[in-house]
Structures are given as C-alpha cells and as structure tokens.
C-alpha cells in the first residue's frame, strides 16, 4: 500500500465566539499578521508563513473545524481518497480561502483533518522586521491532539500516513501516554496526548528565540492579560523546546515554541521518557497545572456538531502536577 | 545627627555544612569565581566584582555570620561607632580576608551587619569572557531580610543609615508587608519581607541578561539538580527584574537578578503595590511557592549562637501562592 | 568652593530640518514614545523615562540647542549661577515644556548646557510592554561631545561640576584623547572625544539587552534604512557596553547602548586604554569607520548661530580605522 | 536514472598543522566537544550531534581531506558507485573512526566528497547543559565551496544528487555567482560561491541563538584572539541567518550560524538576489572584507596532493566590499 506523501502540518481553523476579542488576542497582543479579513473570519500567519496558517471563524460555540496538512502534490490527494475509501472513512472535497481543493476526512479516531496540495502564496514578512509586532511569531510548527487512544492513533498515523516517531512517554507497564510524530524533520507535526478526547490540545507556532517568548509574557502582563498564561515559560524535557502555553479568549490553547532539534536521520532513535520523570514536562522540574492535562477544544464532527469524547482508560495524572 | 555614608551592599558570609557540596553548587554549576580558597572557606565573586562578595565558611550548622556594607571611607566607620554607642547596639572590630577593619554590629532588629571602608582589589574578570563559566554571574546586587518588623526596620535604615525607598507593599489597612530600599541607585541594596525573623531571605547577584538566567536553569537541569530551583524564572512586578530563586545545598536562598531600573532622582516617587496584586510577585501572574514566604537562613547572634526568631503579627500569605 | 550637585544627564534638544522625516526615524523605526507633540516639535522618551528626554525641534539647519542635566534641587541652580558669575560664563533662565526653570549657560569650551531641578513627571511605560514599539528604547544614558580640548574639559567637569572619571584613552606621550566621566554611577553621563569641536558626537539611550540592539538593526534593514547604521553592533572595550551607532536623517548620531558596569565605589580606579589598542573601540577588534571620528553636530552659540569649531592639535586617527 | 538519497551534510575532515593550537581554538575557545582523541587527530561534535562532525587531522599542510554526506542507507551507496562508474568519477572505499564504509569520490568539479550510511552513535549532550562550554555549538549545518563553476556545479548537484535550490545570486546578465542548495529542508547543506577554486570556503555549525554567537565574539576577545574574527556578527540577507565567520589557526574558515527558515515545501520558490544588493551579504548593509571572497582551503586530490585551482571567469567582487 502506498503511503500518501504528507509534507507538514499546514493550518487550523478554529471557531471563536467573538471575533473582536479574538483579534485583540491574536493580532494586537501576539502580533500574528492578518492576511485576509472577512466579516466572519480572520486569516492569520506568522512572519515566515507564505500562506495563512490560522483561520479564526466566528461561530456560536468554540471548537475546531479542522486541522490541515500540506501534501506533496495533487496525486497524493488521490491516494488519500483511496485510503478513505479503503477504510470507510467519511470524506468530501471542501475549499477555503486560497485553497480551492481541500480534502476533508475524519480519521479513525474522530479527528477532522484536511489535506491540500496547492495554495495561493504571498510574500513573506520574515525580513520585513519593521512590520513585526508583538513577540514576532514566525511559522506554524505543530498541533497536539488529546485522545484516549494514543498508542493506536500513533501507530495509524505512522503506518498509514508515514509519520515518524521522535519521542514518547511510557509508564512502567509499557503503556504509551504520549507520542510526538513528524513529517517535516523536527520533533513533531503532531503530538498525541492521553486524555478525554478526541480534542485539540493545542496549536503551536515557532518563535525566533527564547527571548521572544519572554517578550510574549511581558506583553500580556503589560496589557493586564496574565490570565491568558497557562503554563511556562520553560524548557520541555521532551523536544528540548523553550515553550509557553496560552489560552485564547475562547479557551483554545496556543503554544509558543522554539529551539527543538533535527530528526531527519533515517535511523533516528526515538527518545523514551518515563511518565513520572520530573524533567519530562519541564526540564527544570516545574510542575504542570492540571488544566493543561484536562482541558481541550472540541472537534467538529463530519456531519456537524462536535465529535463526542471518551475518557481514557489510562487514568490519573503524572505525579508532577499542581 | 550625621548619617553615615553607606555606598552599597558588599558581601555576605554564609555558614555551610559541607564545603565540597557548596563548591559544586556555587562554583561548578553557578560559575562563581574563586578568589581565595582556604581549608575551611571559599571566597567567591562575580565577573564584575573586584573583591570577594560571598564567603562560604564551613560550620556545624547553616547560618549567616554577617551581611556587610561598603562605606565611603574610614571616617564613616567612626560615625557608625557613634551610632552604635548612642543606641546601645553591640559592636566590635573584626577582620576578614582582604578587609582588615570590619565594624560588626547588631542592628536593633537582630541582624548581624558589618561595615568596611577598605578592601584589597583584584583585576576583574568582566572582559575575560573566556574565563566565564556557567551562567556568568556578574556582581552582588542586594540582600533580603525577613522580619516581623518590616515597617520599623525600613524606617530605621532610612533614617539612621540613609537608605532610600524605591518600592513597598501595603495591605488595605496601610500596613507595610515588604519594602525595597537602596543606597546605590537601583531598586535595592536591602529588601525587607514580612515573616518570622530576623532571618536572611536571600542574597542576590546581578546577571548580564535574562538569557543568562535561562541558562542557569538549563545548567541545573543538565546536572540533575532541578531541586535547587525554588521559584522562577519570571519577571517581578516589583523592581521589573527578571529573576530566578535557587536554594543551595544548605537551604540558603540565592537570587539571580537582572534588568531593574534607575532610582537616582532625588524626587523619585516610591512605587506602591497592593499585597494581593497578582502581578506584584511575578508580573506574569505566576504563583509563588509557600516555601518562598516561609523559609530563611538563621542569623548569627552577637555573642554566638543564632538570633532567636519571632513570628510576625501580620499573619497569612498573599493570595497568589501555591 | 561648593560643587553643584548634578544628578545625571537629562535631555537633549536637537534641531531637525524635517519633522516628519525625523518622526519616522525616531518614532516609527526606533520606537521612542511621543510624550508631547507640537506643530514644530516632538518630545520623546524611552519606556523608563518619566519625563521627555529628547526634543526634536524644527529648524532651518540641523544642530544642538542644548544638552541638559538634572540637578538635585533648586538650590543647586543658584550654585551654578554663582559659578557662571565667578567664571564669567554667559547664562540666562529659559524654559522648556514641563521644565519652567532651566538655567542655560555656555561652558568654557563652548558647549550649550542647561540645568534644571524640577520637571513634570508622567507615568512610565516600563511595564506597559504591550505599548513598547521597535527595539524598546529604555532611558537616556549619556552624551558624547567632540572637542579639541579633551583633557582641559574633562578636568573642568570633574573639578567644577563634580564629575568622576571612569575610563580614558591615552597615547604614548600621555596625552588624553578621550575620557568618560559620570555622576550617576555607571560609566558615563558625558564622554569627551578628541576632534574638531565643540560638537555633539552622539546622544545615547540605554537598551534592555543586546538582543534589542540586534532588533534595531533588523528593523532598519526591514525598512530599507540601512544607511542609518554607521557602526556596530559590537561590544566596546571601553565601558564593556554592547552598542550600535545610528545617524538620523539630519546626521545626528544616536547610540543604542547597554550592559556597562557600576562605578559607585569612591575608590573606583579609572581604566586606562592605549589609543591604539584594537580592543578599545570594539572589544572584538572591528575597525571603526572614519566618519565616526570626523563628523558631529554643531552646537548653538549663546547669542545664536553655531559655535565656531576648532581643529584639534591631536592629529590623526587611531590605527584601527577603516 | 535513480537519484541517490542523500540525507544531509555530515562531516568534514580538515588537515591542521598543529593539533594543540587547533584544540585551543576549537575546544577551549569554541567549546566543541571531543568525542575521540588520537595522537594525530581530534574528533569533535556539537551538543546535538550524536556522531563526530569535524575531524582535525595533523598534516604537514593545511587542507581538506574530504567533505562527507550521510545517505539514507547502504543501497544508496551502491547507487553512488553506479553514478561514479557512469560518469567516470574516481572513487574508492575508505573508512574513518566510527564509519567503516565510506565511499569517497571526486566530483566533476574537483571536490573530494565522501558518503556513508552508517555510523556509531553516541549519547548527545544537548540536554547536558552543565557540560556545554564556550558559546555552545549545537550541530553541523552546512559547507560552502568556492568554485569558478557555480552554475554548472549547482546544476549537477541538483540533477545528480537531488539537491534543491533555496536561494541564488545573479548579475544583470543572468550569470549565477552563488547558490544555496539543500537536502535537509533548511536553507542549505551546500553553498557554492564564485571564486578561484575548487576550495572549501567554510564549514558552518548551527548555534542555539544569536546571543550564543555574540558570546563567541566575547570569548575570543577575552582570550585576546580577535584576529580569528573575520566577518560579523551580522544577519545575512541570504538565508536570514545570524552569522559570524572565524578563521582557525590554519586559516580554515568556520561559520557560526543560526535562525534560517524552512524550505521543505515542494513548490518552494527559490529566492533571487542581485549581486550588488547591499542587503544580500549582510541584511544591515555592512560591507564584507575582501579576504572573505578571496581566501579558502585547498582540497585533497584523489591521488594525493591538492586539487589545482582555476580562476573564475566571473571577475571582480560585489560592490559592497571593504
């Protein structure tokens, strides 16, 4: 069976209940750049992104419309249709601004994913430093999905979609609590975290350096928006990245992320972490707030409404929690 | 009454129970530079310090021998003797390595303080970047003393020793829970924090920049010494400084500190913080661990042994605590 | 003779020939904050400044109206009047926005200096990180005056105005080519550099850290304004500061400066540099462009017009020039 | 014709004439980590490298033994043998420490290249921050070869070895002066620069961030080794990377490099720069020293001795040179 050639995570479409409030958070404070603006939607990107990478769409309830991957070319989309047909996954063709052919399907774990090969490109802003605002968010890096089926879902994305494993978390009984898998050659395009799901855990943007993440904290504090800071800043043990987790006004979780490492060697050996290693979550040993393990964004079901969630059989939180 | 001319905080002498263990922490991990080494003591300094600024002295129990200030010249020491005589404060002449004339007295609040005008100087290491180790600690910045008498002690240091107020914390009833006072023109040489005391809350070193403090976290994590990280990194609301609090192997608390502001204008207006302002402790709203409010180092009494401590009448912790 | 108590350098008034062009440079690109705006003038400040620290005044020709120091209180102004009378220096009372009593005099070396004790204060922007723009300029730090009389002028400011020497440059014959003198306890409030003068060499602002100076370069490059970058970024040997020199659209030189050191000890021993030490100008050995030694801004004479300039008897440039 | 699957640039073997002097530069000052030490050779790596990435080999004259690429697996080495046979390129099997099967060939432009599929791995030092020394060099990033045949060589590596073009420099007549080509998904594994050649222009290591490159400058200055700094620090227009060029004691050029961008999209459109765009070499407009265009390291010929060099028909230097 041929595995479709996925290039990288490419965009997310988030439902937000108040576009002005969302604009203040994402544009005025975080400095994401508006590529398109519609009455009911904002299309945003980082300074390196040549396409929009986050669409905020006005909706009655917060949620996730879909998570999209870029594939190598149009032929790969046909391969994905065949895969959907083979496995009986619901799929249809949709379109979004700049992306006329978007193959949307629901993966076997309930996640609404979309794939596209072609998108309108725009001049980047990377070297227009005079236009950078806020902490200077650079490019989309990855998404993280909470699921009660971490192990099965990891296996499926690896076998069926060609993802490669970079790191994983295991307990004493060999059960997998989290996995980081990638297509693009750094630590992940997609992370899978144990918990009630499927839900979106977070969407992450790459930052120019650790100081730009410190600056994000300062900017939020200056604007009296410290409630938005859920966790960090800190350095992950997993991925070695410097990170900060924020919650947007609708509760969607956004990670600012930088300085992980290369995983392109074909014999790269995945890194195993024990569930209760205090340096796994934060290399410096800081505890993780419970909300980080418990809360997430609902995913849109293929026929509308939200995908129902299921609790995980892997109960309990890691020990290093507050 | 003439006020003695104090220049700045100058050094601390800490009792440690295991000099090798202390050396690993202060020298191998934090990269403080050894100026002198004796069988029972290490004399350490930052890269900008032209004198030793921390003496670690082997002792059966952890504690603080004294906290020392530099005065403008020898005449000021005489003024301090007069002050001690006037107020009936116990005092005597002592000496330390490089500082043959050290006036030691016990302030009215039980704190063992020492004053000197002259010290042997050594070439600094500031521009010997090839010799910097660890996070590159630069110079002594301030000390913080816990006391049940914050308001009275603040007043005394201001009136008798010419300290100037930069910031303070007040509750709804106008009671002072903490104060930051200085001689050298930045936020503080001495901070006073409400709590059981008198005890040393911490000794702080100035760092070159925020990233050097991030590096301190990474180094401790690399060495599997994350237990030493008590609080931070973060940015203080008070002082605007980027900070990290560490605990040495004997429990002494060390702050790495950078980027506060100038207070030299004679009409500088002190900044008032409300006790429960969540941005006061950490501008980003992060909670402070209880240990930070509760634990400190015992101070040596003038006639030996440790100064007995008293609980504060200001009970309870700020709300923003974990 | 009593020496008037000067606190620090406080502001500069620069004549610019096009206020819109100047605004683009100082406000849009460098991110200085507008405190007041008049038809013919802009009053600017850094994020820590509680007063304006740079006035740009529209004029037919570029130049420097005056350079101002803050004194401890009104009595010190009287002391300065007495000094002016004793020495026969021209002086008069002037006023500027927020500073109703400004004593302006011409020092014996032709420099128009002003002194004030009181100014209207405004809430600072230091912790309003959400309002910081561009590289985040923090506070005024120092000025540098080119003069053919470095040694005499240094001596005069030290003896008559209580400045203290931190560093100096000497040639083999013991002639002083440059001196750094201060009141506020860091490396300088005033630097004196050999050359045709008197002219203003530059005005310097303190920056939060070295990366904010790198960001200034990137912003100017993004805006296609790299012509404004004259020298740097780099680290000075003198002062150890990380620096960048810019030229504004009228040719005034602005330095972005950070991370020097403390000079408050009364027995601080000034640092001597040899004129041709390649690490003096830039610790990394980079050469300095000739324009940096040759060009400066004309100073307004007491009775109007510009102070005529004289060539220095100390001819030639340091060897490490391009 | 099947194109062999190259993963990334992997190592360089440099001949040095004094191993102690080279060790001081690479290990003591730059902080590269010694993986193996032999009487006549040092095997070095960055903190992220799981293999050695630079071998310094004692030799009577400075030069480059070979430049090596990692291929996907052993079968790809057979493909390379076929390619060599088809094109009549000299080749042989060699071995180096940890890499028993190294296919060495001479490309059609005279460059000694080697390929391997397997190497002994070692635990990385990335999260052993306590062991990082100097500026903290992270991993090998790319090499740059000077050649009078930039266009032909670029084409050959793209067509025969599957490299992809990220950026290039063109003059008014459409002639290619430089090209940046990659396999690993960032700006380059291999850059080709016009000039007398073939010679090695430089070997580049990835750094954690821009401040670590500033630290490299400071460390060299602290050690009085500023002669080693040839160019920078600065930001390239090409690649957007923050950079510093150093010359080792034998004249080999080393670049410290960070913060370029992703090129993995299959429809990534290469960026064209005009030869005389002042922002191309350094985004900030700084001029490049002539030595950077004129000097390089000789390459070992297949049968011994050095590959003879040829001048380029593209004469002259870019305008923005000092």
Short mmCIF file of C-alpha atoms in Angstrom, two decimals, chain B residues 44-271:
data_model
loop_
_atom_site.label_atom_id
_atom_site.label_comp_id
_atom_site.label_asym_id
_atom_site.label_seq_id
_atom_site.Cartn_x
_atom_site.Cartn_y
_atom_site.Cartn_z
CA UNK B 44 33.79 33.93 45.69
CA UNK B 45 32.94 36.74 43.31
CA UNK B 46 31.11 37.56 40.10
CA UNK B 47 32.88 38.62 36.94
CA UNK B 48 32.49 42.33 37.67
CA UNK B 49 33.36 42.12 41.36
CA UNK B 50 36.85 43.38 42.14
CA UNK B 51 36.61 41.91 45.64
CA UNK B 52 35.13 38.71 47.03
CA UNK B 53 31.40 39.16 47.64
CA UNK B 54 30.45 35.79 49.11
CA UNK B 55 32.36 33.84 51.70
CA UNK B 56 31.30 30.27 52.34
CA UNK B 57 32.57 29.18 55.73
CA UNK B 58 32.46 25.64 56.97
CA UNK B 59 30.37 25.35 60.16
CA UNK B 60 28.40 22.71 62.04
CA UNK B 61 25.11 24.37 61.14
CA UNK B 62 23.96 26.52 58.25
CA UNK B 63 23.51 30.19 59.01
CA UNK B 64 24.62 33.71 58.28
CA UNK B 65 27.68 35.13 60.01
CA UNK B 66 27.03 38.66 58.80
CA UNK B 67 25.94 40.87 55.91
CA UNK B 68 28.36 43.63 55.01
CA UNK B 69 28.13 47.08 53.50
CA UNK B 70 30.82 49.18 51.94
CA UNK B 71 31.05 52.71 53.41
CA UNK B 72 32.57 55.75 51.70
CA UNK B 73 35.71 55.99 53.87
CA UNK B 74 37.18 55.25 57.26
CA UNK B 75 35.56 58.31 58.85
CA UNK B 76 32.16 56.83 58.16
CA UNK B 77 33.10 53.83 60.28
CA UNK B 78 33.64 56.20 63.20
CA UNK B 79 30.19 57.62 62.59
CA UNK B 80 28.80 54.12 62.79
CA UNK B 81 30.59 53.52 66.07
CA UNK B 82 29.00 56.68 67.44
CA UNK B 83 25.63 55.50 66.23
CA UNK B 84 26.11 52.14 67.93
CA UNK B 85 27.13 53.84 71.14
CA UNK B 86 24.23 56.25 71.02
CA UNK B 87 21.74 53.46 70.53
CA UNK B 88 23.46 50.91 72.70
CA UNK B 89 23.96 48.49 69.84
CA UNK B 90 26.57 45.81 70.45
CA UNK B 91 29.59 46.27 68.17
CA UNK B 92 33.20 45.21 67.76
CA UNK B 93 36.04 45.35 65.25
CA UNK B 94 36.62 42.20 63.28
CA UNK B 95 38.54 41.33 60.17
CA UNK B 96 38.08 39.14 57.16
CA UNK B 97 40.39 38.20 54.34
CA UNK B 98 41.33 41.41 52.39
CA UNK B 99 39.31 43.55 54.85
CA UNK B 100 41.38 44.21 57.95
CA UNK B 101 38.95 46.64 59.56
CA UNK B 102 35.40 45.43 59.64
CA UNK B 103 32.98 47.04 62.07
CA UNK B 104 30.46 44.46 63.11
CA UNK B 105 27.32 45.40 64.95
CA UNK B 106 23.88 44.02 65.56
CA UNK B 107 21.14 46.27 64.30
CA UNK B 108 18.09 46.92 66.55
CA UNK B 109 16.20 44.18 64.71
CA UNK B 110 18.74 41.49 65.38
CA UNK B 111 20.58 41.47 62.07
CA UNK B 112 24.37 40.99 62.17
CA UNK B 113 25.73 43.67 59.87
CA UNK B 114 29.30 44.65 59.13
CA UNK B 115 30.80 47.72 57.53
CA UNK B 116 34.16 48.35 55.91
CA UNK B 117 35.82 51.15 54.00
CA UNK B 118 38.80 49.41 52.52
CA UNK B 119 39.41 46.14 50.80
CA UNK B 120 42.13 44.66 48.69
CA UNK B 121 41.10 44.89 44.99
CA UNK B 122 41.78 42.34 42.27
CA UNK B 123 41.61 42.61 38.48
CA UNK B 124 38.07 41.95 37.41
CA UNK B 125 37.03 39.18 35.04
CA UNK B 126 34.33 41.14 33.24
CA UNK B 127 36.13 41.24 29.92
CA UNK B 128 37.81 37.87 30.39
CA UNK B 129 34.81 36.24 28.75
CA UNK B 130 36.98 33.23 28.03
CA UNK B 131 37.06 32.57 31.78
CA UNK B 132 33.34 32.99 32.44
CA UNK B 133 31.69 29.76 33.50
CA UNK B 134 28.11 28.63 34.00
CA UNK B 135 25.53 31.39 33.57
CA UNK B 136 28.15 34.13 34.08
CA UNK B 137 27.17 35.73 37.41
CA UNK B 138 28.24 39.38 37.28
CA UNK B 139 28.15 41.23 40.62
CA UNK B 140 26.48 41.28 44.02
CA UNK B 141 23.23 43.23 43.85
CA UNK B 142 21.26 43.03 47.09
CA UNK B 143 20.16 41.09 50.15
CA UNK B 144 16.68 40.45 51.51
CA UNK B 145 15.94 40.05 55.21
CA UNK B 146 12.73 38.52 56.62
CA UNK B 147 11.48 40.27 59.68
CA UNK B 148 8.29 40.66 61.71
CA UNK B 149 9.14 44.39 61.87
CA UNK B 150 9.23 45.43 58.23
CA UNK B 151 7.89 48.91 58.79
CA UNK B 152 10.06 49.80 61.78
CA UNK B 153 13.17 48.32 60.23
CA UNK B 154 12.60 50.13 56.95
CA UNK B 155 12.20 53.40 58.79
CA UNK B 156 15.35 52.82 60.83
CA UNK B 157 17.54 52.03 57.83
CA UNK B 158 16.18 55.09 56.04
CA UNK B 159 16.56 57.49 58.95
CA UNK B 160 19.74 56.19 60.53
CA UNK B 161 21.64 54.84 57.57
CA UNK B 162 20.35 56.98 54.73
CA UNK B 163 18.64 54.28 52.71
CA UNK B 164 16.03 55.44 50.20
CA UNK B 165 12.72 53.75 49.45
CA UNK B 166 12.04 52.53 45.92
CA UNK B 167 9.00 50.24 46.26
CA UNK B 168 6.78 48.85 49.01
CA UNK B 169 3.84 46.50 49.56
CA UNK B 170 0.85 47.59 51.56
CA UNK B 171 -2.39 45.93 52.55
CA UNK B 172 -5.84 47.53 52.74
CA UNK B 173 -5.17 48.73 56.24
CA UNK B 174 -1.99 50.53 55.29
CA UNK B 175 0.33 48.02 56.88
CA UNK B 176 3.68 47.50 55.18
CA UNK B 177 4.47 43.90 54.27
CA UNK B 178 7.61 44.49 52.28
CA UNK B 179 9.95 47.33 51.34
CA UNK B 180 12.83 47.79 48.92
CA UNK B 181 15.45 50.31 49.96
CA UNK B 182 18.72 51.31 48.38
CA UNK B 183 21.93 53.30 48.55
CA UNK B 184 23.42 52.59 45.14
CA UNK B 185 20.76 53.99 42.82
CA UNK B 186 18.97 50.91 41.55
CA UNK B 187 15.95 49.26 43.19
CA UNK B 188 17.63 47.92 46.30
CA UNK B 189 20.61 47.06 48.37
CA UNK B 190 18.30 45.71 51.05
CA UNK B 191 14.78 44.32 50.85
CA UNK B 192 12.67 43.67 53.92
CA UNK B 193 10.00 41.00 53.76
CA UNK B 194 7.36 40.19 56.37
CA UNK B 195 7.74 36.87 58.13
CA UNK B 196 9.22 35.01 61.04
CA UNK B 197 12.57 36.60 61.66
CA UNK B 198 15.03 38.06 61.61
CA UNK B 199 16.37 35.68 59.00
CA UNK B 200 18.16 36.08 55.71
CA UNK B 201 15.64 35.63 52.93
CA UNK B 202 18.14 35.70 50.09
CA UNK B 203 21.33 37.05 48.60
CA UNK B 204 21.09 38.27 45.00
CA UNK B 205 23.57 38.53 42.18
CA UNK B 206 23.21 40.69 39.10
CA UNK B 207 23.21 38.76 35.82
CA UNK B 208 24.21 40.03 32.37
CA UNK B 209 20.75 39.45 30.88
CA UNK B 210 17.61 37.33 31.07
CA UNK B 211 19.06 34.61 28.84
CA UNK B 212 21.89 34.03 31.29
CA UNK B 213 19.22 33.24 33.89
CA UNK B 214 17.54 30.81 31.50
CA UNK B 215 20.96 29.25 31.08
CA UNK B 216 21.23 28.80 34.84
CA UNK B 217 18.01 26.74 34.75
CA UNK B 218 19.30 24.64 31.88
CA UNK B 219 22.63 24.01 33.59
CA UNK B 220 20.96 22.89 36.81
CA UNK B 221 18.64 20.64 34.79
CA UNK B 222 21.57 19.21 32.86
CA UNK B 223 23.26 18.36 36.15
CA UNK B 224 20.05 16.77 37.51
CA UNK B 225 19.89 19.46 40.19
CA UNK B 226 16.43 20.82 39.48
CA UNK B 227 15.61 20.53 43.17
CA UNK B 228 17.69 23.68 43.60
CA UNK B 229 15.16 25.72 41.59
CA UNK B 230 12.60 27.12 44.03
CA UNK B 231 10.86 29.84 42.03
CA UNK B 232 11.00 31.27 38.55
CA UNK B 233 12.32 32.17 36.14
CA UNK B 234 9.99 35.10 35.78
CA UNK B 235 9.74 38.84 35.85
CA UNK B 236 8.97 40.57 39.12
CA UNK B 237 6.29 43.24 39.16
CA UNK B 238 8.26 44.85 41.98
CA UNK B 239 11.59 46.02 40.51
CA UNK B 240 10.71 44.84 36.98
CA UNK B 241 13.65 42.47 37.31
CA UNK B 242 13.94 39.12 35.59
CA UNK B 243 14.64 36.63 38.38
CA UNK B 244 15.33 33.08 39.49
CA UNK B 245 15.44 31.81 43.08
CA UNK B 246 17.66 28.90 43.97
CA UNK B 247 18.31 27.04 47.20
CA UNK B 248 21.87 25.98 47.91
CA UNK B 249 22.62 22.57 49.45
CA UNK B 250 22.28 24.10 52.94
CA UNK B 251 19.00 25.79 52.09
CA UNK B 252 20.39 29.31 51.66
CA UNK B 253 18.38 31.12 49.02
CA UNK B 254 20.21 32.77 46.11
CA UNK B 255 18.55 35.03 43.57
CA UNK B 256 19.82 35.62 40.06
CA UNK B 257 18.52 39.04 39.10
CA UNK B 258 18.75 41.46 36.20
CA UNK B 259 17.26 44.47 34.43
CA UNK B 260 15.74 46.66 37.08
CA UNK B 261 15.80 50.47 36.73
CA UNK B 262 17.39 53.68 37.98
CA UNK B 263 16.26 55.35 41.21
CA UNK B 264 18.81 58.13 41.49
CA UNK B 265 16.50 61.10 41.03
CA UNK B 266 16.09 62.80 44.42
CA UNK B 267 12.36 63.18 43.82
CA UNK B 268 11.91 59.57 42.79
CA UNK B 269 8.45 58.59 43.94
CA UNK B 270 8.32 55.13 45.56
CA UNK B 271 6.07 52.62 43.85
#
